[in-house]
Coordinates of C-alpha atoms in Angstrom, one line a residue:
Chain A
X1 CA 20.0 -14.9 -7.4
X2 CA 18.6 -17.2 -10.0
X3 CA 17.8 -15.0 -13.1
X4 CA 14.7 -17.0 -14.0
X5 CA 13.2 -16.5 -10.5
X6 CA 14.0 -12.8 -10.8
X7 CA 12.1 -12.7 -14.1
X8 CA 9.1 -14.2 -12.5
X9 CA 9.3 -11.8 -9.6
X10 CA 9.4 -8.9 -12.1
X11 CA 6.2 -10.1 -13.8
X12 CA 4.4 -10.7 -10.5
X13 CA 5.1 -7.2 -9.2
X14 CA 3.6 -6.0 -12.4
X15 CA 0.5 -3.8 -12.1
X16 CA -1.4 -5.9 -14.7
X17 CA -1.4 -9.1 -12.6
X18 CA -2.2 -7.3 -9.3
X19 CA -5.0 -5.4 -11.0
X20 CA -6.6 -8.5 -12.3
X21 CA -6.7 -10.2 -8.9
X22 CA -8.0 -7.0 -7.2
X23 CA -10.7 -6.5 -9.9
X24 CA -11.8 -10.0 -9.5
X25 CA -13.0 -9.6 -6.0
X26 CA -15.0 -6.5 -6.8
X27 CA -16.5 -7.8 -10.0
X28 CA -17.3 -11.2 -8.6
X29 CA -19.1 -9.7 -5.6
X30 CA -21.1 -7.4 -7.8
X31 CA -22.0 -10.1 -10.3
X32 CA -23.0 -12.6 -7.7
X33 CA -25.1 -10.0 -5.7
X34 CA -27.0 -8.9 -8.9
X35 CA -27.4 -12.4 -10.1
X36 CA -28.8 -13.7 -6.7
X37 CA -31.2 -10.7 -6.4
X38 CA -32.4 -11.3 -10.0
X39 CA -32.9 -15.0 -9.9
X40 CA -34.7 -14.8 -6.5
X41 CA -37.0 -12.0 -7.6
X42 CA -37.9 -13.8 -10.8
X43 CA -38.2 -17.3 -9.2
X44 CA -35.5 -18.6 -11.6
X45 CA -33.1 -20.0 -9.0
X46 CA -34.1 -23.6 -9.7
X47 CA -33.9 -23.2 -13.5
X48 CA -30.6 -21.3 -13.9
X49 CA -27.6 -22.6 -12.1
X50 CA -26.0 -19.7 -10.4
X51 CA -22.5 -21.2 -10.6
X52 CA -22.6 -22.0 -14.3
X53 CA -24.0 -18.5 -15.1
X54 CA -21.5 -16.8 -12.8
X55 CA -18.7 -18.6 -14.5
X56 CA -20.0 -17.6 -18.0
X57 CA -20.4 -14.0 -17.0
X58 CA -17.0 -13.9 -15.2
X59 CA -15.5 -15.8 -18.1
X60 CA -16.6 -13.0 -20.5
X61 CA -15.3 -10.3 -18.1
X62 CA -12.0 -12.1 -17.7
X63 CA -11.9 -12.6 -21.4
X64 CA -11.7 -8.8 -21.7
X65 CA -9.3 -8.2 -18.9
X66 CA -6.8 -11.1 -19.3
X67 CA -5.6 -9.8 -22.8
X68 CA -4.9 -6.4 -21.1
X69 CA -2.9 -8.3 -18.5
X70 CA -1.1 -10.4 -21.2
X71 CA -0.3 -7.2 -23.2
X72 CA 0.9 -5.4 -20.1
X73 CA 3.1 -8.3 -18.9
X74 CA 4.5 -9.0 -22.4
X75 CA 5.3 -5.3 -22.7
X76 CA 7.0 -4.8 -19.4
X77 CA 8.8 -8.1 -19.3
X78 CA 10.2 -8.1 -22.8
X79 CA 9.0 -5.6 -25.4
X80 CA 9.8 -2.4 -23.4
X81 CA 13.2 -3.8 -22.3
X82 CA 14.0 -4.6 -25.9
X83 CA 12.9 -1.1 -27.2
X84 CA 14.7 0.9 -24.4
X85 CA 17.9 -1.1 -24.4
X86 CA 17.4 -2.6 -20.9
X87 CA 17.6 -6.0 -22.5
X88 CA 21.1 -5.3 -23.8
X89 CA 22.4 -5.0 -20.2
X90 CA 21.3 -8.6 -19.7
X91 CA 22.3 -9.9 -23.1
X92 CA 25.9 -8.9 -22.5
X93 CA 26.0 -11.6 -19.8
X94 CA 26.8 -15.3 -20.5
X95 CA 23.4 -16.0 -21.9
X96 CA 22.0 -16.5 -25.4
X97 CA 19.1 -14.6 -27.0
X98 CA 17.1 -17.8 -27.0
X99 CA 17.6 -18.3 -23.3
X100 CA 16.6 -14.7 -22.4
X101 CA 13.4 -14.7 -24.5
X102 CA 12.5 -18.2 -23.3
X103 CA 13.1 -17.3 -19.7
X104 CA 11.0 -14.2 -19.9
X105 CA 8.2 -16.0 -21.7
X106 CA 8.1 -18.8 -19.2
X107 CA 8.1 -16.1 -16.4
X108 CA 5.0 -14.6 -18.0
X109 CA 3.5 -18.1 -18.2
X110 CA 4.2 -18.8 -14.5
X111 CA 3.1 -15.4 -13.3
X112 CA 0.0 -15.5 -15.4
X113 CA -0.9 -19.0 -14.1
X114 CA -0.4 -17.7 -10.6
X115 CA -2.3 -14.5 -11.1
X116 CA -5.2 -16.1 -12.9
X117 CA -5.2 -18.9 -10.3
X118 CA -5.4 -16.3 -7.6
X119 CA -8.2 -14.5 -9.3
X120 CA -10.3 -17.6 -9.8
X121 CA -9.6 -18.8 -6.3
X122 CA -10.9 -15.4 -5.1
X123 CA -14.0 -15.8 -7.3
X124 CA -14.6 -19.2 -5.8
X125 CA -14.4 -17.8 -2.3
X126 CA -16.8 -15.0 -3.2
X127 CA -19.2 -17.6 -4.7
X128 CA -19.0 -19.7 -1.6
X129 CA -19.8 -16.7 0.6
X130 CA -22.6 -15.4 -1.5
X131 CA -24.3 -18.5 -3.0
X132 CA -23.2 -21.0 -0.3
X133 CA -21.6 -23.6 -2.7
X134 CA -18.2 -23.8 -4.4
X135 CA -17.9 -23.5 -8.2
X136 CA -17.8 -26.8 -10.1
X137 CA -14.1 -27.7 -10.2
X138 CA -14.1 -29.1 -13.7
X139 CA -15.6 -25.9 -15.1
X140 CA -13.2 -23.8 -13.0
X141 CA -10.2 -25.7 -14.4
X142 CA -11.5 -25.4 -18.0
X143 CA -11.9 -21.6 -17.6
X144 CA -8.4 -21.5 -15.9
X145 CA -6.7 -23.2 -18.8
X146 CA -8.5 -21.1 -21.3
X147 CA -7.5 -17.9 -19.6
X148 CA -3.8 -18.9 -19.2
X149 CA -3.6 -19.7 -22.9
X150 CA -5.2 -16.4 -23.7
X151 CA -2.8 -14.5 -21.4
X152 CA 0.3 -16.1 -22.9
X153 CA -1.0 -15.7 -26.4
X154 CA -1.3 -12.0 -26.0
X155 CA 2.1 -11.8 -24.3
X156 CA 3.5 -13.8 -27.2
X157 CA 1.9 -11.3 -29.7
X158 CA 3.6 -8.5 -27.7
X159 CA 7.0 -10.3 -27.9
X160 CA 6.4 -10.6 -31.7
X161 CA 5.5 -6.9 -32.1
X162 CA 8.7 -6.0 -30.2
X163 CA 10.6 -7.5 -33.1
X164 CA 8.6 -5.7 -35.8
X165 CA 8.6 -2.2 -34.5
X166 CA 11.3 -0.3 -32.6
X167 CA 10.0 2.3 -30.2
X168 CA 8.0 1.8 -27.0
X169 CA 5.3 4.1 -28.4
X170 CA 5.0 2.1 -31.6
X171 CA 4.9 -1.1 -29.7
X172 CA 2.1 0.1 -27.4
X173 CA 0.2 1.6 -30.3
X174 CA 0.3 -1.7 -32.2
X175 CA -0.7 -3.5 -29.1
X176 CA -3.8 -1.3 -28.7
X177 CA -4.7 -1.9 -32.3
X178 CA -4.3 -5.7 -31.8
X179 CA -6.4 -5.6 -28.7
X180 CA -9.2 -3.6 -30.2
X181 CA -9.3 -5.7 -33.3
X182 CA -9.1 -9.2 -31.8
X183 CA -10.8 -8.6 -28.5
X184 CA -13.5 -6.1 -29.2
X185 CA -14.1 -5.9 -33.0
X186 CA -13.9 -9.7 -33.4
X187 CA -16.4 -10.2 -30.6
X188 CA -19.0 -8.0 -32.3
X189 CA -18.1 -9.5 -35.7
X190 CA -18.9 -13.1 -34.5
X191 CA -22.1 -12.0 -32.8
X192 CA -23.1 -10.3 -36.1
X193 CA -22.2 -13.3 -38.2
X194 CA -24.0 -15.7 -35.7
X195 CA -27.2 -13.6 -35.9
X196 CA -26.9 -13.3 -39.7
X197 CA -26.7 -17.1 -40.0
X198 CA -30.0 -17.9 -38.3
X199 CA -29.3 -16.6 -34.8
X200 CA -27.2 -17.8 -32.0
X201 CA -29.7 -20.5 -31.0
X202 CA -29.3 -22.3 -34.4
X203 CA -26.6 -24.9 -34.9
X204 CA -25.4 -23.1 -38.0
X205 CA -25.0 -19.8 -36.1
X206 CA -23.2 -21.5 -33.2
X207 CA -20.9 -23.4 -35.6
X208 CA -19.9 -20.0 -37.1
X209 CA -19.2 -18.6 -33.7
X210 CA -17.0 -21.6 -32.8
X211 CA -15.1 -21.3 -36.1
X212 CA -14.5 -17.6 -35.6
X213 CA -13.5 -18.1 -31.9
X214 CA -10.9 -20.7 -32.9
X215 CA -9.0 -18.1 -34.9
X216 CA -9.1 -15.5 -32.1
X217 CA -6.9 -16.0 -29.0
X218 CA -9.4 -13.8 -27.0
X219 CA -12.1 -16.4 -27.8
X220 CA -10.2 -19.4 -26.4
X221 CA -11.5 -19.2 -22.7
X222 CA -15.0 -18.9 -24.1
X223 CA -14.6 -22.1 -26.1
X224 CA -12.9 -23.9 -23.2
X225 CA -15.8 -22.9 -20.9
X226 CA -18.4 -23.9 -23.5
X227 CA -16.7 -27.3 -23.8
X228 CA -16.7 -28.0 -20.0
X229 CA -20.2 -26.6 -19.6
X230 CA -21.5 -28.6 -22.6
X231 CA -23.0 -25.6 -24.4
X232 CA -21.9 -22.2 -25.8
X233 CA -24.0 -20.0 -23.5
X234 CA -24.4 -21.8 -20.2
X235 CA -28.1 -22.2 -19.3
X236 CA -29.1 -19.1 -21.3
X237 CA -29.3 -20.9 -24.7
X238 CA -29.8 -24.6 -25.0
X239 CA -26.9 -26.7 -26.3
X240 CA -27.1 -28.0 -29.9
X241 CA -29.1 -31.2 -30.3
X242 CA -26.2 -32.9 -32.1
X243 CA -23.8 -32.3 -29.3
X244 CA -20.8 -29.9 -29.3
X245 CA -19.0 -31.9 -32.0
X246 CA -21.9 -30.9 -34.4
X247 CA -20.9 -27.2 -34.1
X248 CA -17.1 -28.0 -34.4
X249 CA -16.2 -27.8 -30.7
X250 CA -14.0 -30.8 -30.0
X251 CA -11.2 -31.6 -27.6
X252 CA -8.9 -32.1 -30.5
X253 CA -9.8 -28.7 -31.9
X254 CA -9.3 -27.1 -28.5
X255 CA -5.9 -28.8 -28.1
X256 CA -4.7 -27.6 -31.5
X257 CA -6.0 -24.0 -31.0
X258 CA -4.5 -23.9 -27.4
X259 CA -1.2 -25.2 -28.6
X260 CA -1.2 -22.8 -31.6
X261 CA -2.0 -19.7 -29.6
X262 CA 0.4 -20.4 -26.7
X263 CA 3.4 -21.2 -29.0
X264 CA 3.1 -19.8 -32.5
X265 CA 3.3 -16.0 -31.7
X266 CA 6.1 -16.7 -29.3
X267 CA 7.9 -19.1 -31.7
X268 CA 7.9 -16.4 -34.4
X269 CA 9.3 -13.8 -32.0
X270 CA 12.0 -16.3 -31.0
X271 CA 12.9 -16.9 -34.6
X272 CA 13.2 -13.2 -35.2
X273 CA 15.2 -12.7 -32.0
X274 CA 17.8 -15.1 -33.2
X275 CA 18.2 -13.4 -36.6
X276 CA 17.7 -9.7 -36.1
X277 CA 19.1 -7.1 -33.6
Chain B
X1 CA 42.3 -10.5 -26.3
X2 CA 39.7 -9.0 -28.6
X3 CA 39.9 -9.8 -32.3
X4 CA 37.7 -8.1 -34.9
X5 CA 38.0 -9.8 -38.3
X6 CA 36.4 -8.5 -41.5
X7 CA 33.5 -7.1 -39.4
X8 CA 30.6 -5.6 -41.4
X9 CA 27.3 -4.3 -40.3
X10 CA 24.4 -3.1 -42.4
X11 CA 21.2 -1.7 -40.9
X12 CA 18.0 -2.0 -42.9
X13 CA 17.2 1.7 -42.5
X14 CA 20.6 2.9 -43.9
X15 CA 22.0 2.6 -47.4
X16 CA 25.6 3.0 -46.2
X17 CA 27.1 0.1 -44.1
X18 CA 27.9 1.1 -40.5
X19 CA 31.0 -1.1 -40.6
X20 CA 32.8 -2.6 -43.6
X21 CA 35.6 -5.1 -43.3
X22 CA 36.7 -3.8 -39.9
X23 CA 39.8 -5.5 -38.5
X24 CA 41.4 -4.8 -35.1
X25 CA 43.2 -6.6 -32.4
X26 CA 43.3 -5.5 -28.7
X27 CA 46.0 -7.5 -27.0
X28 CA 46.0 -8.4 -23.3
X29 CA 47.4 -5.6 -21.1
X30 CA 46.7 -3.1 -23.8
X31 CA 44.4 -0.1 -24.2
X32 CA 43.3 0.7 -27.7
X33 CA 41.5 4.0 -28.2
X34 CA 38.7 4.0 -30.8
X35 CA 38.2 7.4 -32.3
X36 CA 36.0 8.7 -35.1
X37 CA 33.2 11.1 -36.0
X38 CA 29.6 10.5 -35.1
X39 CA 28.3 7.6 -37.2
X40 CA 31.8 6.3 -38.0
X41 CA 31.0 2.9 -36.7
X42 CA 32.6 2.9 -33.2
X43 CA 29.4 2.0 -31.3
X44 CA 28.4 -0.6 -33.8
X45 CA 31.7 -2.3 -33.5
X46 CA 31.5 -2.2 -29.7
X47 CA 27.9 -3.5 -29.6
X48 CA 28.7 -6.4 -31.9
X49 CA 31.7 -7.3 -29.7
X50 CA 29.5 -7.1 -26.6
X51 CA 27.2 -9.6 -28.2
X52 CA 24.1 -7.3 -28.2
X53 CA 24.1 -6.7 -31.9
X54 CA 24.6 -9.2 -34.7
X55 CA 27.3 -8.7 -37.4
X56 CA 26.2 -8.8 -41.1
X57 CA 29.5 -10.4 -41.8
X58 CA 32.8 -11.1 -40.1
X59 CA 33.6 -12.2 -36.5
X60 CA 34.6 -10.9 -33.2
X61 CA 36.5 -13.3 -30.9
X62 CA 36.9 -12.8 -27.2
X63 CA 39.9 -14.8 -25.9
X64 CA 39.5 -16.9 -29.0
X65 CA 35.7 -17.5 -28.6
X66 CA 33.3 -16.3 -31.3
X67 CA 30.8 -13.8 -29.7
X68 CA 28.0 -15.2 -31.9
X69 CA 28.7 -18.9 -32.1
X70 CA 30.1 -19.3 -28.6
X71 CA 28.1 -16.5 -27.0
X72 CA 28.0 -17.8 -23.4
X73 CA 31.7 -18.6 -23.2
X74 CA 32.8 -15.4 -24.9
X75 CA 30.5 -13.2 -22.8
X76 CA 31.9 -14.8 -19.6
X77 CA 35.2 -13.1 -20.4
X78 CA 33.8 -9.7 -21.3
X79 CA 32.6 -6.5 -19.7
X80 CA 30.8 -3.7 -21.4
X81 CA 29.9 -0.1 -20.4
X82 CA 27.5 1.3 -23.0
X83 CA 27.4 4.9 -24.0
X84 CA 24.0 5.4 -22.5
X85 CA 23.4 2.7 -19.9
X86 CA 19.8 1.8 -19.5
X87 CA 19.0 -0.5 -16.7
X88 CA 15.6 -1.6 -15.5
X89 CA 14.4 1.6 -13.8
X90 CA 12.4 -0.1 -11.1
X91 CA 15.3 -2.3 -10.1
X92 CA 17.4 -1.4 -7.0
X93 CA 21.2 -1.3 -7.5
X94 CA 22.0 -4.2 -5.2
X95 CA 19.1 -6.3 -6.5
X96 CA 20.0 -5.8 -10.2
X97 CA 23.7 -6.6 -9.6
X98 CA 22.6 -9.8 -7.8
X99 CA 20.4 -10.6 -10.7
X100 CA 23.3 -10.1 -13.2
X101 CA 25.6 -12.1 -10.9
X102 CA 23.2 -15.0 -11.3
X103 CA 24.5 -15.4 -14.9
X104 CA 28.1 -16.0 -13.7
X105 CA 29.4 -18.8 -11.7
X106 CA 30.3 -16.6 -8.8
X107 CA 31.2 -18.0 -5.4
X108 CA 27.9 -18.3 -3.4
X109 CA 27.9 -16.4 -0.2
X110 CA 30.5 -13.9 -1.2
X111 CA 28.6 -12.3 -4.1
X112 CA 26.7 -9.8 -1.9
X113 CA 29.9 -8.7 -0.2
X114 CA 31.7 -8.3 -3.5
X115 CA 28.8 -6.3 -5.0
X116 CA 28.8 -3.9 -2.1
X117 CA 32.5 -3.5 -2.5
X118 CA 32.1 -2.8 -6.2
X119 CA 29.4 -0.2 -5.5
X120 CA 31.6 1.5 -3.0
X121 CA 34.5 1.4 -5.4
X122 CA 32.5 3.2 -8.1
X123 CA 31.3 5.8 -5.6
X124 CA 27.7 4.5 -5.1
X125 CA 28.1 3.5 -1.4
X126 CA 24.9 4.4 0.4
X127 CA 22.8 4.2 -2.8
X128 CA 22.6 0.4 -2.9
X129 CA 18.9 0.3 -2.2
X130 CA 18.0 3.2 -4.5
X131 CA 16.1 2.5 -7.7
X132 CA 18.5 2.8 -10.7
X133 CA 15.8 4.9 -12.5
X134 CA 16.4 7.6 -9.9
X135 CA 20.2 7.8 -10.7
X136 CA 21.7 10.6 -12.7
X137 CA 23.4 9.9 -16.0
X138 CA 26.8 9.9 -14.3
X139 CA 25.6 7.6 -11.6
X140 CA 24.2 5.2 -14.2
X141 CA 27.7 5.2 -15.8
X142 CA 29.2 4.4 -12.5
X143 CA 26.7 1.6 -12.0
X144 CA 27.3 0.3 -15.5
X145 CA 31.0 0.2 -14.6
X146 CA 30.3 -1.9 -11.5
X147 CA 28.0 -4.2 -13.5
X148 CA 30.8 -4.7 -16.1
X149 CA 33.4 -5.6 -13.4
X150 CA 31.1 -8.0 -11.6
X151 CA 32.9 -11.1 -12.9
X152 CA 36.4 -9.6 -13.1
X153 CA 36.5 -9.8 -17.0
X154 CA 39.8 -10.0 -18.9
X155 CA 38.3 -7.9 -21.7
X156 CA 36.6 -4.6 -21.4
X157 CA 34.6 -2.5 -23.9
X158 CA 34.2 1.0 -22.8
X159 CA 31.9 3.1 -25.0
X160 CA 32.3 6.8 -24.1
X161 CA 32.9 5.9 -20.5
X162 CA 34.1 9.3 -19.6
X163 CA 31.1 11.1 -21.1
X164 CA 28.7 12.1 -18.4
X165 CA 31.1 11.6 -15.5
X166 CA 32.1 14.5 -13.2
X167 CA 35.8 15.4 -12.9
X168 CA 36.2 13.2 -9.9
X169 CA 34.5 10.3 -11.8
X170 CA 36.8 10.9 -14.8
X171 CA 39.9 10.8 -12.5
X172 CA 38.6 7.6 -10.9
X173 CA 37.8 6.0 -14.3
X174 CA 41.2 6.9 -15.6
X175 CA 43.0 5.3 -12.7
X176 CA 40.8 2.3 -12.9
X177 CA 41.5 1.8 -16.6
X178 CA 45.2 2.0 -16.1
X179 CA 45.0 -0.4 -13.2
X180 CA 43.0 -2.9 -15.2
X181 CA 45.6 -2.7 -18.0
X182 CA 48.4 -3.4 -15.5
X183 CA 46.4 -6.5 -14.5
X184 CA 46.5 -7.7 -18.1
X185 CA 43.0 -6.6 -19.3
X186 CA 42.5 -5.9 -23.0
X187 CA 40.6 -2.6 -23.1
X188 CA 38.9 -1.0 -26.1
X189 CA 38.1 2.6 -25.2
X190 CA 35.9 4.7 -27.4
X191 CA 35.8 8.4 -26.7
X192 CA 35.2 11.8 -28.2
X193 CA 37.6 13.3 -25.6
X194 CA 40.7 12.9 -27.6
X195 CA 43.0 14.2 -24.9
X196 CA 41.9 11.4 -22.7
X197 CA 42.5 8.8 -25.5
X198 CA 45.9 10.4 -26.1
X199 CA 46.8 10.0 -22.4
X200 CA 45.5 6.5 -21.9
X201 CA 45.7 4.5 -25.1
X202 CA 48.7 2.4 -26.2
X203 CA 47.4 2.4 -29.7
X204 CA 44.8 4.6 -31.4
X205 CA 42.4 3.2 -34.0
X206 CA 41.0 5.8 -36.3
X207 CA 37.6 4.8 -37.7
X208 CA 35.9 6.6 -40.6
X209 CA 32.8 5.5 -42.6
X210 CA 32.9 2.1 -41.1
X211 CA 36.5 1.4 -41.9
X212 CA 39.7 1.4 -39.9
X213 CA 41.6 4.3 -41.4
X214 CA 44.8 3.9 -39.3
X215 CA 46.0 2.1 -36.2
X216 CA 48.6 4.3 -34.7
X217 CA 51.0 3.2 -31.8
X218 CA 51.2 6.0 -29.3
X219 CA 54.9 6.6 -29.8
X220 CA 54.3 7.1 -33.5
X221 CA 52.4 10.2 -32.8
X222 CA 55.8 11.8 -32.0
X223 CA 56.9 11.0 -35.5
X224 CA 53.7 11.8 -37.2
X225 CA 53.8 14.2 -40.2
X226 CA 53.3 17.7 -38.9
X227 CA 55.6 17.4 -35.9
X228 CA 57.7 20.5 -35.5
X229 CA 61.1 21.0 -33.8
X230 CA 61.7 24.5 -32.4
X231 CA 65.4 25.3 -32.0
X232 CA 66.9 28.4 -30.4
X233 CA 70.6 28.9 -30.5
X234 CA 72.7 31.6 -28.7
X235 CA 74.1 33.2 -31.9
X236 CA 72.0 32.3 -35.0
X237 CA 74.0 31.9 -38.1
X238 CA 73.8 30.6 -41.6
X239 CA 75.6 27.5 -40.7
X240 CA 73.0 26.5 -38.2
X241 CA 70.2 27.1 -40.7
X242 CA 72.1 25.2 -43.3
X243 CA 72.4 22.2 -41.1
X244 CA 68.7 22.3 -39.9
X245 CA 67.6 22.4 -43.6
X246 CA 69.2 19.0 -44.0
X247 CA 66.9 17.8 -41.2
X248 CA 63.7 19.1 -42.6
X249 CA 62.1 22.3 -44.1
X250 CA 63.2 25.1 -41.8
X251 CA 62.0 28.7 -41.3
X252 CA 63.3 31.5 -39.0
X253 CA 60.5 32.7 -36.8
X254 CA 62.1 35.8 -35.2
X255 CA 63.8 34.1 -32.2
X256 CA 64.0 30.5 -33.2
X257 CA 64.2 28.1 -36.1
X258 CA 61.3 25.8 -36.7
X259 CA 61.9 22.5 -38.5
X260 CA 58.8 20.8 -39.9
X261 CA 58.6 17.0 -39.9
X262 CA 62.3 16.5 -38.8
X263 CA 64.0 13.4 -40.2
X264 CA 66.0 12.8 -37.0
X265 CA 65.2 13.1 -33.3
X266 CA 65.9 16.1 -31.1
X267 CA 68.8 14.5 -29.4
X268 CA 70.7 14.1 -32.6
X269 CA 69.9 17.7 -33.7
X270 CA 71.2 18.9 -30.3
X271 CA 74.4 16.9 -30.6
X272 CA 75.1 18.0 -34.2
X273 CA 74.6 21.7 -33.4
X274 CA 76.9 21.5 -30.4
X275 CA 79.6 19.8 -32.5
X276 CA 79.3 22.6 -35.0
X277 CA 79.9 25.1 -32.2
X278 CA 76.4 26.4 -31.6
X279 CA 75.1 26.7 -28.1
X280 CA 71.5 25.4 -28.0
X281 CA 69.4 27.6 -25.7
X282 CA 66.1 25.8 -26.3
X283 CA 65.0 22.7 -28.2
X284 CA 61.7 21.1 -28.0
X285 CA 59.3 19.1 -30.1
X286 CA 55.9 20.6 -30.9
X287 CA 53.9 17.5 -31.7
X288 CA 50.7 17.7 -33.7
X289 CA 48.0 16.9 -31.2
X290 CA 45.6 14.0 -31.7
X291 CA 42.8 16.3 -32.7
X292 CA 44.7 17.9 -35.5
X293 CA 46.1 14.5 -36.5
X294 CA 42.6 13.1 -36.5
X295 CA 41.1 15.8 -38.7
X296 CA 44.0 15.6 -41.1
X297 CA 43.4 11.9 -41.5
X298 CA 39.7 12.4 -42.0
X299 CA 40.4 15.1 -44.6
X300 CA 42.8 12.9 -46.4
X301 CA 40.3 10.1 -46.4
X302 CA 37.7 12.4 -47.9

């Protein structure tokens, strides 16, 4: 059996990935039903694009669940194995530390890409059934890339934590702190800062939101979606008059942030893995 | 062959080094027993040799290959049974061994057959599809043994292999170790069961506070200080006592003479007494057992 394929299989049978796909169907159906009923009753169906808004809402929901999945897969694929000694039974084979950690990280990447792809495909099917039209492909792809980067960033953070603390309990405890800080506290912080700086409708407020989201892996899908949709909040708030570049949202910025979050936490864990037990 | 050279290991949480300048060679076709108190450094030495821990200083070579610098080649010649084997609990025995086999260049098509054979050999026939997490500690040890033999390694590191095994398992492991030695394997066996080490090992390495205190060939145990010769002659007499005192400090213990740390072997004593006209009724060596020897060494080392 190819060890890398087995690593992918292990991630895919993980509860986090399965849960994400299962939740998608339920949440997408609920969101679409509520949204359709609301826009029809208010006569807003022609003003607000259902697809754009559904993607925005689901993007926010995924933005919350995908870090949980990233943490769960990072923990069960590498961090727990390292803390419990399971990794030693693999490390004794003709394989280097670099190869093991790389194989497991790539397995998380492949499994996350498949899981998120499955979840978004399910969302698209739900949308097709409920609204009667498929989701815009470009926006779907933008959200997909954003979510995959977010998933591997959180998995990479878990890989890194596994080299800083020893026990499974300490690893999970640290992961919960990281999740609460950068996925929940950070979200409210940026809303607060945005409102403080003239509100989320102002260019200054939106520029602050973008800046804060760049330094938060949980904000990456939101930025990707904003870029493909041409505005930060879909049809709910008008896009800035000076274009997205005026609030700091550029393709170059997204590429740098995406590359940073998908490689730096992992690269640090790789560096530690080669130097410490 | 396993070669430990100037091996040191310091853990960030401990002030004292776990290993300090540890040197040892385990030759092909030889069993070396590694004995020491808890925390002496046995497991650290074995974990570094297995490639799962990094040395602070020094090297371990497996058939001439550095376990750190040439990890892949060195590990291909090595098998390891950890003291507390911890495999992926959700993995099934057959599935996990096939996964491990993926790291070795095993002949495709025959791997599954070989794995089933190994599992049968270690007494896990019928449990191939069970999750390893449901195994008892003894079964995990048996599974670890199968996992370590997957690629027919020429060097084996057995860390407390016998601990946790039932009597049948201990007997099986003992026969297996001896059979592997006869096939030319270099085996490093760490154990707290000193009688087993005494029975199996060709040489015994005594480790204390991270250092190799003594490396004792098995036959030297017979000549170790503290060995006593008990001699019973038909008609005890001063002449016999006089002679025995030349062999070593001798006392009369009611029915027999006891010579401590004799300078010559029992055959020579027997011959000499016969020549002097004494009929020897009983003559045997009371060797200091490994446990006493071990504690005496530790005491001397402070």
